[in-house]
PDB file of C-alpha atoms and ligand atoms in Angstrom:
ATOM      1  CA  MET A   3      64.641 109.901  90.496  1.00  0.00           C
ATOM      2  CA  LYS A   4      63.426 108.510  87.168  1.00  0.00           C
ATOM      3  CA  THR A   5      65.504 109.339  84.119  1.00  0.00           C
ATOM      4  CA  VAL A   6      65.416 108.272  80.487  1.00  0.00           C
ATOM      5  CA  ILE A   7      67.752 105.434  81.460  1.00  0.00           C
ATOM      6  CA  ASN A   8      65.028 103.772  83.552  1.00  0.00           C
ATOM      7  CA  ASP A   9      62.856 103.269  80.474  1.00  0.00           C
ATOM      8  CA  TYR A  10      65.501 101.095  78.877  1.00  0.00           C
ATOM      9  CA  ILE A  11      67.048  98.996  81.622  1.00  0.00           C
ATOM     10  CA  ARG A  12      66.070  95.733  83.262  1.00  0.00           C
ATOM     11  CA  GLU A  13      65.944  96.914  86.845  1.00  0.00           C
ATOM     12  CA  GLU A  14      65.631  93.319  88.053  1.00  0.00           C
ATOM     13  CA  MET A  15      69.182  92.706  86.809  1.00  0.00           C
ATOM     14  CA  PHE A  16      70.656  95.394  89.071  1.00  0.00           C
ATOM     15  CA  PRO A  17      72.947  95.982  90.898  1.00  0.00           C
ATOM     16  CA  ASN A  18      75.342  95.419  88.016  1.00  0.00           C
ATOM     17  CA  ILE A  19      78.549  93.372  88.234  1.00  0.00           C
ATOM     18  CA  TRP A  20      80.899  96.231  87.390  1.00  0.00           C
ATOM     19  CA  CYS A  21      83.572  97.571  89.733  1.00  0.00           C
ATOM     20  CA  PRO A  22      83.027 101.099  91.085  1.00  0.00           C
ATOM     21  CA  GLY A  23      84.314 103.641  88.544  1.00  0.00           C
ATOM     22  CA  CYS A  24      84.291 101.233  85.588  1.00  0.00           C
ATOM     23  CA  GLY A  25      83.647 102.961  82.258  1.00  0.00           C
ATOM     24  CA  ASN A  26      81.137 100.366  81.078  1.00  0.00           C
ATOM     25  CA  GLY A  27      78.268 102.209  82.794  1.00  0.00           C
ATOM     26  CA  ILE A  28      79.079 105.399  80.892  1.00  0.00           C
ATOM     27  CA  VAL A  29      78.910 103.509  77.595  1.00  0.00           C
ATOM     28  CA  LEU A  30      75.640 101.874  78.655  1.00  0.00           C
ATOM     29  CA  GLY A  31      74.230 105.369  79.295  1.00  0.00           C
ATOM     30  CA  ALA A  32      75.536 106.639  75.946  1.00  0.00           C
ATOM     31  CA  ILE A  33      73.933 103.762  74.020  1.00  0.00           C
ATOM     32  CA  ILE A  34      70.589 104.279  75.744  1.00  0.00           C
ATOM     33  CA  ARG A  35      70.590 108.054  75.194  1.00  0.00           C
ATOM     34  CA  ALA A  36      71.472 107.578  71.511  1.00  0.00           C
ATOM     35  CA  ILE A  37      68.617 105.110  71.042  1.00  0.00           C
ATOM     36  CA  ASP A  38      66.184 107.313  72.933  1.00  0.00           C
ATOM     37  CA  ASP A  39      67.103 110.218  70.638  1.00  0.00           C
ATOM     38  CA  LEU A  40      66.369 108.022  67.624  1.00  0.00           C
ATOM     39  CA  ASN A  41      63.030 107.039  69.142  1.00  0.00           C
ATOM     40  CA  TRP A  42      63.371 103.435  68.017  1.00  0.00           C
ATOM     41  CA  ASP A  43      60.908 100.710  68.942  1.00  0.00           C
ATOM     42  CA  LYS A  44      62.594  98.662  71.685  1.00  0.00           C
ATOM     43  CA  ASP A  45      61.156  95.434  70.308  1.00  0.00           C
ATOM     44  CA  LYS A  46      62.897  95.982  66.966  1.00  0.00           C
ATOM     45  CA  ILE A  47      66.330  96.305  68.562  1.00  0.00           C
ATOM     46  CA  VAL A  48      68.587  93.330  69.167  1.00  0.00           C
ATOM     47  CA  ALA A  49      71.713  93.806  71.279  1.00  0.00           C
ATOM     48  CA  VAL A  50      74.300  91.050  70.990  1.00  0.00           C
ATOM     49  CA  SER A  51      77.506  90.547  72.951  1.00  0.00           C
ATOM     50  CA  GLY A  52      80.180  87.947  73.685  1.00  0.00           C
ATOM     51  CA  ILE A  53      81.859  87.408  77.033  1.00  0.00           C
ATOM     52  CA  GLY A  54      83.654  90.022  79.105  1.00  0.00           C
ATOM     53  CA  CYS A  55      82.757  92.753  81.597  1.00  0.00           C
ATOM     54  CA  SER A  56      81.653  95.021  78.734  1.00  0.00           C
ATOM     55  CA  SER A  57      79.540  92.241  77.259  1.00  0.00           C
ATOM     56  CA  ARG A  58      77.327  92.288  80.363  1.00  0.00           C
ATOM     57  CA  ILE A  59      75.663  95.383  78.879  1.00  0.00           C
ATOM     58  CA  THR A  60      73.258  93.141  76.991  1.00  0.00           C
ATOM     59  CA  GLY A  61      72.016  91.738  80.286  1.00  0.00           C
ATOM     60  CA  TYR A  62      70.979  95.187  81.488  1.00  0.00           C
ATOM     61  CA  VAL A  63      69.159  96.653  78.473  1.00  0.00           C
ATOM     62  CA  ASP A  64      65.494  96.029  77.824  1.00  0.00           C
ATOM     63  CA  PHE A  65      65.789  95.136  74.138  1.00  0.00           C
ATOM     64  CA  CYS A  66      65.875  91.699  72.570  1.00  0.00           C
ATOM     65  CA  THR A  67      69.293  90.545  73.729  1.00  0.00           C
ATOM     66  CA  MET A  68      71.782  87.738  73.286  1.00  0.00           C
ATOM     67  CA  ASN A  69      74.829  87.147  75.446  1.00  0.00           C
ATOM     68  CA  THR A  70      76.837  84.708  73.334  1.00  0.00           C
ATOM     69  CA  THR A  71      80.363  83.266  73.455  1.00  0.00           C
ATOM     70  CA  HIS A  72      83.677  85.110  73.713  1.00  0.00           C
ATOM     71  CA  GLY A  73      84.685  86.559  70.335  1.00  0.00           C
ATOM     72  CA  ARG A  74      81.626  85.346  68.450  1.00  0.00           C
ATOM     73  CA  ALA A  75      79.125  88.156  68.914  1.00  0.00           C
ATOM     74  CA  LEU A  76      79.494  89.299  65.298  1.00  0.00           C
ATOM     75  CA  PRO A  77      78.660  85.900  63.739  1.00  0.00           C
ATOM     76  CA  PHE A  78      75.555  85.599  65.944  1.00  0.00           C
ATOM     77  CA  ALA A  79      74.549  89.154  65.057  1.00  0.00           C
ATOM     78  CA  THR A  80      75.128  88.459  61.364  1.00  0.00           C
ATOM     79  CA  GLY A  81      72.755  85.494  61.526  1.00  0.00           C
ATOM     80  CA  ILE A  82      70.071  87.586  63.228  1.00  0.00           C
ATOM     81  CA  LYS A  83      70.383  90.398  60.687  1.00  0.00           C
ATOM     82  CA  MET A  84      70.389  88.079  57.664  1.00  0.00           C
ATOM     83  CA  ALA A  85      67.310  86.235  58.944  1.00  0.00           C
ATOM     84  CA  ASN A  86      65.424  89.460  59.668  1.00  0.00           C
ATOM     85  CA  PRO A  87      66.895  92.529  57.956  1.00  0.00           C
ATOM     86  CA  ASP A  88      64.242  94.788  59.523  1.00  0.00           C
ATOM     87  CA  LEU A  89      65.792  94.454  62.975  1.00  0.00           C
ATOM     88  CA  LYS A  90      68.300  96.994  64.265  1.00  0.00           C
ATOM     89  CA  VAL A  91      71.229  94.968  65.480  1.00  0.00           C
ATOM     90  CA  ILE A  92      73.817  96.375  67.891  1.00  0.00           C
ATOM     91  CA  VAL A  93      76.921  94.454  68.881  1.00  0.00           C
ATOM     92  CA  VAL A  94      78.825  95.368  72.044  1.00  0.00           C
ATOM     93  CA  MET A  95      82.351  93.992  72.395  1.00  0.00           C
ATOM     94  CA  GLY A  96      85.423  94.365  74.563  1.00  0.00           C
ATOM     95  CA  ASP A  97      88.780  95.064  72.921  1.00  0.00           C
ATOM     96  CA  GLY A  98      89.896  91.471  73.510  1.00  0.00           C
ATOM     97  CA  ASP A  99      86.589  90.071  72.306  1.00  0.00           C
ATOM     98  CA  CYS A 100      86.647  92.145  69.110  1.00  0.00           C
ATOM     99  CA  SER A 101      90.297  92.357  68.136  1.00  0.00           C
ATOM    100  CA  ALA A 102      91.861  89.115  69.421  1.00  0.00           C
ATOM    101  CA  ILE A 103      89.627  86.020  69.336  1.00  0.00           C
ATOM    102  CA  GLY A 104      87.025  87.863  67.248  1.00  0.00           C
ATOM    103  CA  GLY A 105      89.472  89.719  65.001  1.00  0.00           C
ATOM    104  CA  ASN A 106      88.671  87.839  61.825  1.00  0.00           C
ATOM    105  CA  HIS A 107      84.927  88.226  62.331  1.00  0.00           C
ATOM    106  CA  PHE A 108      85.457  91.955  62.693  1.00  0.00           C
ATOM    107  CA  ILE A 109      87.449  92.246  59.472  1.00  0.00           C
ATOM    108  CA  HIS A 110      84.959  90.224  57.466  1.00  0.00           C
ATOM    109  CA  ALA A 111      81.889  91.960  58.878  1.00  0.00           C
ATOM    110  CA  ALA A 112      83.464  95.211  57.662  1.00  0.00           C
ATOM    111  CA  ARG A 113      84.432  93.713  54.313  1.00  0.00           C
ATOM    112  CA  ARG A 114      80.906  92.451  53.724  1.00  0.00           C
ATOM    113  CA  ASN A 115      79.443  95.688  55.061  1.00  0.00           C
ATOM    114  CA  ILE A 116      76.832  93.886  57.118  1.00  0.00           C
ATOM    115  CA  ASP A 117      74.255  96.332  58.452  1.00  0.00           C
ATOM    116  CA  LEU A 118      75.252  96.158  62.131  1.00  0.00           C
ATOM    117  CA  THR A 119      76.541  98.688  64.623  1.00  0.00           C
ATOM    118  CA  ALA A 120      79.631  97.490  66.475  1.00  0.00           C
ATOM    119  CA  ILE A 121      80.448  99.313  69.699  1.00  0.00           C
ATOM    120  CA  ILE A 122      83.860  98.365  71.023  1.00  0.00           C
ATOM    121  CA  ILE A 123      84.577  99.269  74.616  1.00  0.00           C
ATOM    122  CA  ASN A 124      88.334  99.614  74.512  1.00  0.00           C
ATOM    123  CA  ASN A 125      89.673  99.491  78.060  1.00  0.00           C
ATOM    124  CA  MET A 126      92.949  98.245  76.540  1.00  0.00           C
ATOM    125  CA  ILE A 127      92.991  95.019  78.558  1.00  0.00           C
ATOM    126  CA  TYR A 128      91.135  91.773  79.281  1.00  0.00           C
ATOM    127  CA  GLY A 129      89.189  93.179  82.222  1.00  0.00           C
ATOM    128  CA  MET A 130      87.090  90.201  83.265  1.00  0.00           C
ATOM    129  CA  THR A 131      89.903  87.664  83.401  1.00  0.00           C
ATOM    130  CA  GLY A 132      92.403  89.741  85.354  1.00  0.00           C
ATOM    131  CA  GLY A 133      94.379  91.951  83.011  1.00  0.00           C
ATOM    132  CA  GLN A 134      95.935  89.895  80.214  1.00  0.00           C
ATOM    133  CA  TYR A 135      97.109  92.218  77.444  1.00  0.00           C
ATOM    134  CA  SER A 136      95.036  92.478  74.266  1.00  0.00           C
ATOM    135  CA  PRO A 137      95.864  93.601  70.718  1.00  0.00           C
ATOM    136  CA  LEU A 138      94.772  97.083  71.827  1.00  0.00           C
ATOM    137  CA  THR A 139      97.013  97.290  74.912  1.00  0.00           C
ATOM    138  CA  PRO A 140      99.470 100.095  74.184  1.00  0.00           C
ATOM    139  CA  THR A 141     103.091  99.087  73.592  1.00  0.00           C
ATOM    140  CA  ALA A 142     105.201  99.275  76.776  1.00  0.00           C
ATOM    141  CA  LYS A 143     102.161  99.274  79.099  1.00  0.00           C
ATOM    142  CA  PHE A 144     101.742  96.529  81.662  1.00  0.00           C
ATOM    143  CA  GLY A 145      99.358  93.621  81.988  1.00  0.00           C
ATOM    144  CA  SER A 146      99.272  90.447  84.066  1.00  0.00           C
ATOM    145  CA  THR A 147     100.765  88.660  81.026  1.00  0.00           C
ATOM    146  CA  ALA A 148     103.155  91.546  80.302  1.00  0.00           C
ATOM    147  CA  PRO A 149     104.764  92.196  83.692  1.00  0.00           C
ATOM    148  CA  TYR A 150     107.854  93.742  82.026  1.00  0.00           C
ATOM    149  CA  GLY A 151     105.885  95.782  79.493  1.00  0.00           C
ATOM    150  CA  ASN A 152     103.991  94.881  76.342  1.00  0.00           C
ATOM    151  CA  ILE A 153     106.271  94.509  73.306  1.00  0.00           C
ATOM    152  CA  ASP A 154     103.468  94.076  70.737  1.00  0.00           C
ATOM    153  CA  GLN A 155     102.495  96.804  68.317  1.00  0.00           C
ATOM    154  CA  THR A 156      98.910  97.930  68.883  1.00  0.00           C
ATOM    155  CA  PHE A 157      96.147  97.735  66.292  1.00  0.00           C
ATOM    156  CA  ASP A 158      94.527 100.989  65.325  1.00  0.00           C
ATOM    157  CA  LEU A 159      91.012  99.574  65.300  1.00  0.00           C
ATOM    158  CA  ALA A 160      89.538 102.545  63.450  1.00  0.00           C
ATOM    159  CA  GLU A 161      92.089 102.301  60.646  1.00  0.00           C
ATOM    160  CA  LEU A 162      91.573  98.564  60.491  1.00  0.00           C
ATOM    161  CA  ALA A 163      87.805  99.028  60.112  1.00  0.00           C
ATOM    162  CA  ILE A 164      88.267 101.652  57.393  1.00  0.00           C
ATOM    163  CA  ALA A 165      90.742  99.490  55.458  1.00  0.00           C
ATOM    164  CA  ALA A 166      88.447  96.461  55.714  1.00  0.00           C
ATOM    165  CA  GLY A 167      85.472  98.331  54.231  1.00  0.00           C
ATOM    166  CA  ALA A 168      83.223  99.633  57.032  1.00  0.00           C
ATOM    167  CA  SER A 169      80.683 102.339  56.179  1.00  0.00           C
ATOM    168  CA  TYR A 170      81.005 104.387  59.350  1.00  0.00           C
ATOM    169  CA  VAL A 171      83.973 104.624  61.713  1.00  0.00           C
ATOM    170  CA  ALA A 172      84.407 106.810  64.784  1.00  0.00           C
ATOM    171  CA  ARG A 173      86.182 106.887  68.108  1.00  0.00           C
ATOM    172  CA  GLY A 174      85.107 108.454  71.389  1.00  0.00           C
ATOM    173  CA  THR A 175      85.998 108.089  75.043  1.00  0.00           C
ATOM    174  CA  VAL A 176      84.097 107.715  78.295  1.00  0.00           C
ATOM    175  CA  TYR A 177      85.590 111.054  79.382  1.00  0.00           C
ATOM    176  CA  ASN A 178      83.945 112.692  76.329  1.00  0.00           C
ATOM    177  CA  ALA A 179      80.623 111.006  77.050  1.00  0.00           C
ATOM    178  CA  ARG A 180      78.372 113.469  75.196  1.00  0.00           C
ATOM    179  CA  GLN A 181      80.454 113.266  72.044  1.00  0.00           C
ATOM    180  CA  SER A 182      80.412 109.466  72.323  1.00  0.00           C
ATOM    181  CA  THR A 183      76.611 109.499  72.548  1.00  0.00           C
ATOM    182  CA  SER A 184      76.362 111.516  69.364  1.00  0.00           C
ATOM    183  CA  LEU A 185      78.866 109.263  67.545  1.00  0.00           C
ATOM    184  CA  ILE A 186      76.886 106.183  68.594  1.00  0.00           C
ATOM    185  CA  LYS A 187      73.680 107.824  67.389  1.00  0.00           C
ATOM    186  CA  LYS A 188      75.185 108.515  63.975  1.00  0.00           C
ATOM    187  CA  ALA A 189      76.552 104.981  63.751  1.00  0.00           C
ATOM    188  CA  LEU A 190      73.175 103.467  64.631  1.00  0.00           C
ATOM    189  CA  ASP A 191      71.493 105.558  61.998  1.00  0.00           C
ATOM    190  CA  LYS A 192      73.980 104.559  59.295  1.00  0.00           C
ATOM    191  CA  LYS A 193      73.243 101.763  56.838  1.00  0.00           C
ATOM    192  CA  GLY A 194      76.065  99.223  56.601  1.00  0.00           C
ATOM    193  CA  PHE A 195      78.754  98.169  59.052  1.00  0.00           C
ATOM    194  CA  SER A 196      79.247 101.003  61.519  1.00  0.00           C
ATOM    195  CA  VAL A 197      81.949 101.011  64.149  1.00  0.00           C
ATOM    196  CA  VAL A 198      82.379 103.145  67.243  1.00  0.00           C
ATOM    197  CA  GLU A 199      85.373 102.483  69.452  1.00  0.00           C
ATOM    198  CA  ILE A 200      85.000 103.978  72.905  1.00  0.00           C
ATOM    199  CA  ILE A 201      88.165 104.280  74.964  1.00  0.00           C
ATOM    200  CA  SER A 202      87.157 103.320  78.463  1.00  0.00           C
ATOM    201  CA  ASP A 203      88.642 102.882  81.911  1.00  0.00           C
ATOM    202  CA  CYS A 204      89.248  99.660  83.779  1.00  0.00           C
ATOM    203  CA  PRO A 205      90.757 100.858  87.049  1.00  0.00           C
ATOM    204  CA  ILE A 206      91.013  97.313  88.350  1.00  0.00           C
ATOM    205  CA  SER A 207      92.735  95.275  85.648  1.00  0.00           C
ATOM    206  CA  TYR A 208      94.486  98.075  83.708  1.00  0.00           C
ATOM    207  CA  GLY A 209      94.767 101.077  86.009  1.00  0.00           C
ATOM    208  CA  LYS A 210      96.328  99.305  88.956  1.00  0.00           C
ATOM    209  CA  MET A 211      99.021  97.760  86.781  1.00  0.00           C
ATOM    210  CA  ASN A 212      99.774 101.056  85.087  1.00  0.00           C
ATOM    211  CA  LYS A 213     100.145 103.410  88.030  1.00  0.00           C
ATOM    212  CA  MET A 214      96.574 104.699  87.918  1.00  0.00           C
ATOM    213  CA  LYS A 215      95.065 103.543  91.146  1.00  0.00           C
ATOM    214  CA  SER A 216      91.685 105.291  91.016  1.00  0.00           C
ATOM    215  CA  PRO A 217      88.979 105.701  88.373  1.00  0.00           C
ATOM    216  CA  VAL A 218      89.648 109.462  88.473  1.00  0.00           C
ATOM    217  CA  ASP A 219      93.335 108.901  87.643  1.00  0.00           C
ATOM    218  CA  MET A 220      92.238 106.803  84.682  1.00  0.00           C
ATOM    219  CA  LEU A 221      89.739 109.374  83.429  1.00  0.00           C
ATOM    220  CA  LYS A 222      92.389 112.097  83.635  1.00  0.00           C
ATOM    221  CA  TRP A 223      94.737 109.883  81.610  1.00  0.00           C
ATOM    222  CA  ILE A 224      92.036 109.299  78.996  1.00  0.00           C
ATOM    223  CA  LYS A 225      91.445 113.048  78.832  1.00  0.00           C
ATOM    224  CA  ASP A 226      95.169 113.536  78.121  1.00  0.00           C
ATOM    225  CA  ILE A 227      95.591 110.861  75.467  1.00  0.00           C
ATOM    226  CA  ALA A 228      92.454 111.751  73.462  1.00  0.00           C
ATOM    227  CA  VAL A 229      92.917 114.443  70.842  1.00  0.00           C
ATOM    228  CA  SER A 230      90.305 115.777  68.438  1.00  0.00           C
ATOM    229  CA  LYS A 231      90.765 114.519  64.885  1.00  0.00           C
ATOM    230  CA  LYS A 232      91.535 118.024  63.622  1.00  0.00           C
ATOM    231  CA  VAL A 233      94.291 118.644  66.143  1.00  0.00           C
ATOM    232  CA  TRP A 234      95.626 115.117  65.587  1.00  0.00           C
ATOM    233  CA  GLU A 235      96.028 115.743  61.870  1.00  0.00           C
ATOM    234  CA  GLY A 236      98.454 118.592  62.629  1.00  0.00           C
ATOM    235  CA  PHE A 237     100.592 116.440  64.936  1.00  0.00           C
ATOM    236  CA  SER A 238     104.029 115.132  63.904  1.00  0.00           C
ATOM    237  CA  PRO A 239     104.435 111.322  63.981  1.00  0.00           C
ATOM    238  CA  ASP A 240     106.385 111.674  67.224  1.00  0.00           C
ATOM    239  CA  LYS A 241     103.655 113.717  68.877  1.00  0.00           C
ATOM    240  CA  LYS A 242     101.042 111.145  67.855  1.00  0.00           C
ATOM    241  CA  LYS A 243     102.728 108.422  69.896  1.00  0.00           C
ATOM    242  CA  GLY A 244     100.573 107.363  72.826  1.00  0.00           C
ATOM    243  CA  LYS A 245      97.690 109.592  71.709  1.00  0.00           C
ATOM    244  CA  TYR A 246      94.351 108.708  70.119  1.00  0.00           C
ATOM    245  CA  ALA A 247      92.424 110.760  67.598  1.00  0.00           C
ATOM    246  CA  ILE A 248      88.743 111.035  68.493  1.00  0.00           C
ATOM    247  CA  GLY A 249      85.767 112.006  66.368  1.00  0.00           C
ATOM    248  CA  GLU A 250      84.222 110.776  63.144  1.00  0.00           C
ATOM    249  CA  PHE A 251      86.712 109.305  60.660  1.00  0.00           C
ATOM    250  CA  LEU A 252      84.508 107.946  57.900  1.00  0.00           C
ATOM    251  CA  SER A 253      80.911 107.981  56.736  1.00  0.00           C
ATOM    252  CA  LYS A 254      80.351 106.571  53.272  1.00  0.00           C
ATOM    253  CA  ASP A 255      77.601 104.808  51.388  1.00  0.00           C
ATOM    254  CA  ARG A 256      77.888 101.467  49.686  1.00  0.00           C
ATOM    255  CA  PRO A 257      75.391  98.597  49.380  1.00  0.00           C
ATOM    256  CA  ASP A 258      75.089  96.611  52.580  1.00  0.00           C
ATOM    257  CA  TYR A 259      75.151  92.836  52.660  1.00  0.00           C
ATOM    258  CA  THR A 260      71.462  92.272  53.444  1.00  0.00           C
ATOM    259  CA  GLU A 261      70.557  94.397  50.436  1.00  0.00           C
ATOM    260  CA  LEU A 262      72.861  92.409  48.126  1.00  0.00           C
ATOM    261  CA  TYR A 263      71.647  89.130  49.570  1.00  0.00           C
ATOM    262  CA  GLY A 264      68.039  90.238  49.051  1.00  0.00           C
ATOM    263  CA  GLU A 265      68.828  90.783  45.357  1.00  0.00           C
ATOM    264  CA  ILE A 266      70.261  87.274  45.119  1.00  0.00           C
ATOM    265  CA  ILE A 267      67.114  85.808  46.678  1.00  0.00           C
ATOM    266  CA  LYS A 268      65.005  87.741  44.168  1.00  0.00           C
ATOM    267  CA  LYS A 269      67.150  86.591  41.271  1.00  0.00           C
ATOM    268  CA  ALA A 270      66.974  82.958  42.400  1.00  0.00           C
ATOM    269  CA  GLN A 271      63.180  83.192  42.725  1.00  0.00           C
ATOM    270  CA  GLU A 272      62.840  84.718  39.271  1.00  0.00           C
ATOM    271  CA  MET A 273      64.927  81.902  37.868  1.00  0.00           C
ATOM    272  CA  GLY A 274      62.674  79.330  39.505  1.00  0.00           C
ATOM    273  CA  GLY A 275      64.841  78.566  42.522  1.00  0.00           C
ATOM    274  CA  ASN A 276      66.391  75.163  42.930  1.00  0.00           C
ATOM    275  CA  LYS A 277      65.117  73.001  40.063  1.00  0.00           C
ATOM    276  CA  GLN A 278      66.957  69.814  40.943  1.00  0.00           C
TER     277      GLN A 278
HETATM  278  C1  TPP B  11      86.537  80.841  73.963  1.00  0.00           C
HETATM  279  C2  TPP B  11      86.879  81.567  75.221  1.00  0.00           C
HETATM  280  N1  TPP B  11      88.141  81.922  75.481  1.00  0.00           N
HETATM  281  C3  TPP B  11      88.452  82.591  76.609  1.00  0.00           C
HETATM  282  C4  TPP B  11      87.472  82.893  77.513  1.00  0.00           C
HETATM  283  C5  TPP B  11      87.828  83.607  78.775  1.00  0.00           C
HETATM  284  N2  TPP B  11      87.509  85.015  78.727  1.00  0.00           N
HETATM  285  C6  TPP B  11      86.352  85.477  79.181  1.00  0.00           C
HETATM  286  S1  TPP B  11      86.235  87.140  79.081  1.00  0.00           S
HETATM  287  C7  TPP B  11      87.783  87.233  78.405  1.00  0.00           C
HETATM  288  C8  TPP B  11      88.446  88.534  78.074  1.00  0.00           C
HETATM  289  C9  TPP B  11      87.586  89.712  78.211  1.00  0.00           C
HETATM  290  O1  TPP B  11      88.290  90.860  77.781  1.00  0.00           O
HETATM  291  P1  TPP B  11      87.614  91.882  76.813  1.00  0.00           P
HETATM  292  O2  TPP B  11      86.995  91.211  75.660  1.00  0.00           O
HETATM  293  O3  TPP B  11      88.630  92.920  76.475  1.00  0.00           O
HETATM  294  O4  TPP B  11      86.422  92.485  77.674  1.00  0.00           O
HETATM  295  P2  TPP B  11      86.415  93.231  79.105  1.00  0.00           P
HETATM  296  O5  TPP B  11      86.255  92.171  80.145  1.00  0.00           O
HETATM  297  O6  TPP B  11      87.698  93.984  79.238  1.00  0.00           O
HETATM  298  O7  TPP B  11      85.247  94.110  79.007  1.00  0.00           O
HETATM  299  C10 TPP B  11      88.353  85.971  78.261  1.00  0.00           C
HETATM  300  C11 TPP B  11      89.722  85.715  77.721  1.00  0.00           C
HETATM  301  C12 TPP B  11      86.141  82.508  77.216  1.00  0.00           C
HETATM  302  N3  TPP B  11      85.127  82.816  78.029  1.00  0.00           N
HETATM  303  N4  TPP B  11      85.873  81.847  76.077  1.00  0.00           N
HETATM  304  S1  SF4 B  12      87.475  94.459  85.886  1.00  0.00           S
HETATM  305 FE1  SF4 B  12      87.691  96.398  84.790  1.00  0.00          FE
HETATM  306  S2  SF4 B  12      86.287  96.247  83.010  1.00  0.00           S
HETATM  307 FE2  SF4 B  12      85.724  94.660  84.501  1.00  0.00          FE
HETATM  308  S3  SF4 B  12      84.099  95.612  85.738  1.00  0.00           S
HETATM  309 FE3  SF4 B  12      86.043  95.898  86.821  1.00  0.00          FE
HETATM  310  S4  SF4 B  12      86.752  97.918  86.152  1.00  0.00           S
HETATM  311 FE4  SF4 B  12      85.189  97.250  84.680  1.00  0.00          FE
END
C-alpha cells in the first residue's frame, strides 16, 4: 500500500538498519508527515546528521542529505545554511551526538540563533555503540559504562536550549507520535534555531539494561514518564523526578544569524568591501 511516506523515502536504501521496535522509524514518519503538511519542495530541503542509529535517518529520506561525523552535524548544517540561506536545513541527532561530543555546537547554534531545525532523538543512551551512558541518561539508570547505575546529573536539553537562546523549543515522545509531528511542523516553520527533543525507545541498548525487555515495555515506560507541560507545572519538585514535561516550551522571535550576516555583507559592500 502506498502512503505519503513512500513519496519521501529512498526505497533503494531499505530495509533499514534499525532493530525491530526501535523508535527511530516513528520519528522518521513524524518528520516526513510534518514536511508533507508544509508542502515544501524536496529539493530545497537539506537533512544533515552525524553518526549513530538515529543519524541513519538522512540515508532514508529523499531530500538533499549529508551524513557527517559524530557530533558535528550542526557545524556542517551551519555551513550549508550560511552559504545558501534559502535552503531549509534540518539536523537530526542522537542524544549522545547532540549533548556530549556535540554539546558545544548545540549551545552556540542556539546562541547565534542559526536558522536550523534540530531534532534530537533522545533514547537516553548511545544506541549504536552498545549502550554507553550519555548526558541524557537518567541518574541511577544503567548503561554498559554504568553497570552500577549512572551517578551523573542529567541535562534538561529543552532548558539548555532556552537558556542558550533558541527561538523554538519543544519536547515530544515516540509514544505521542501525532503530537510530535505537530511540534516538528511548528519547529520547521519557525525562523531561527528551533529544537524538538523526541524521547524515543532503544529496546536493545537501553531497555535490556533497564528491565524493559521489549519495545512495548519501553513504550509503556515512555507513556508513564511523559507529562503534559500544564500538568507538569502543577507538580511538586519531588513529583517531577524521573518525569519529562512534553509540549511546546518556547516560541519567540529574534533576528536569526543568516539575516544578521546578510546585513554585514550589505554593509561591507556599501563600504566598498576589502580595499587593501
Ligand atoms: C569522533 C567519534 N567518536 C566516537 C564515535 C563512535 N560512535 C559512533 S555512534 C556513537 C554514539 C551514538 O549515540 P547517539 O548519538 O546517542 O545516537 P544513537 O545511536 O543512540 O541513535 C559513538 C560514540 C565516532 N563514530 N566518532
Ligand atoms: S541499537 Fe537501539 S537505537 Fe540503535 S537501532 Fe537498535 S533499538 Fe534503535
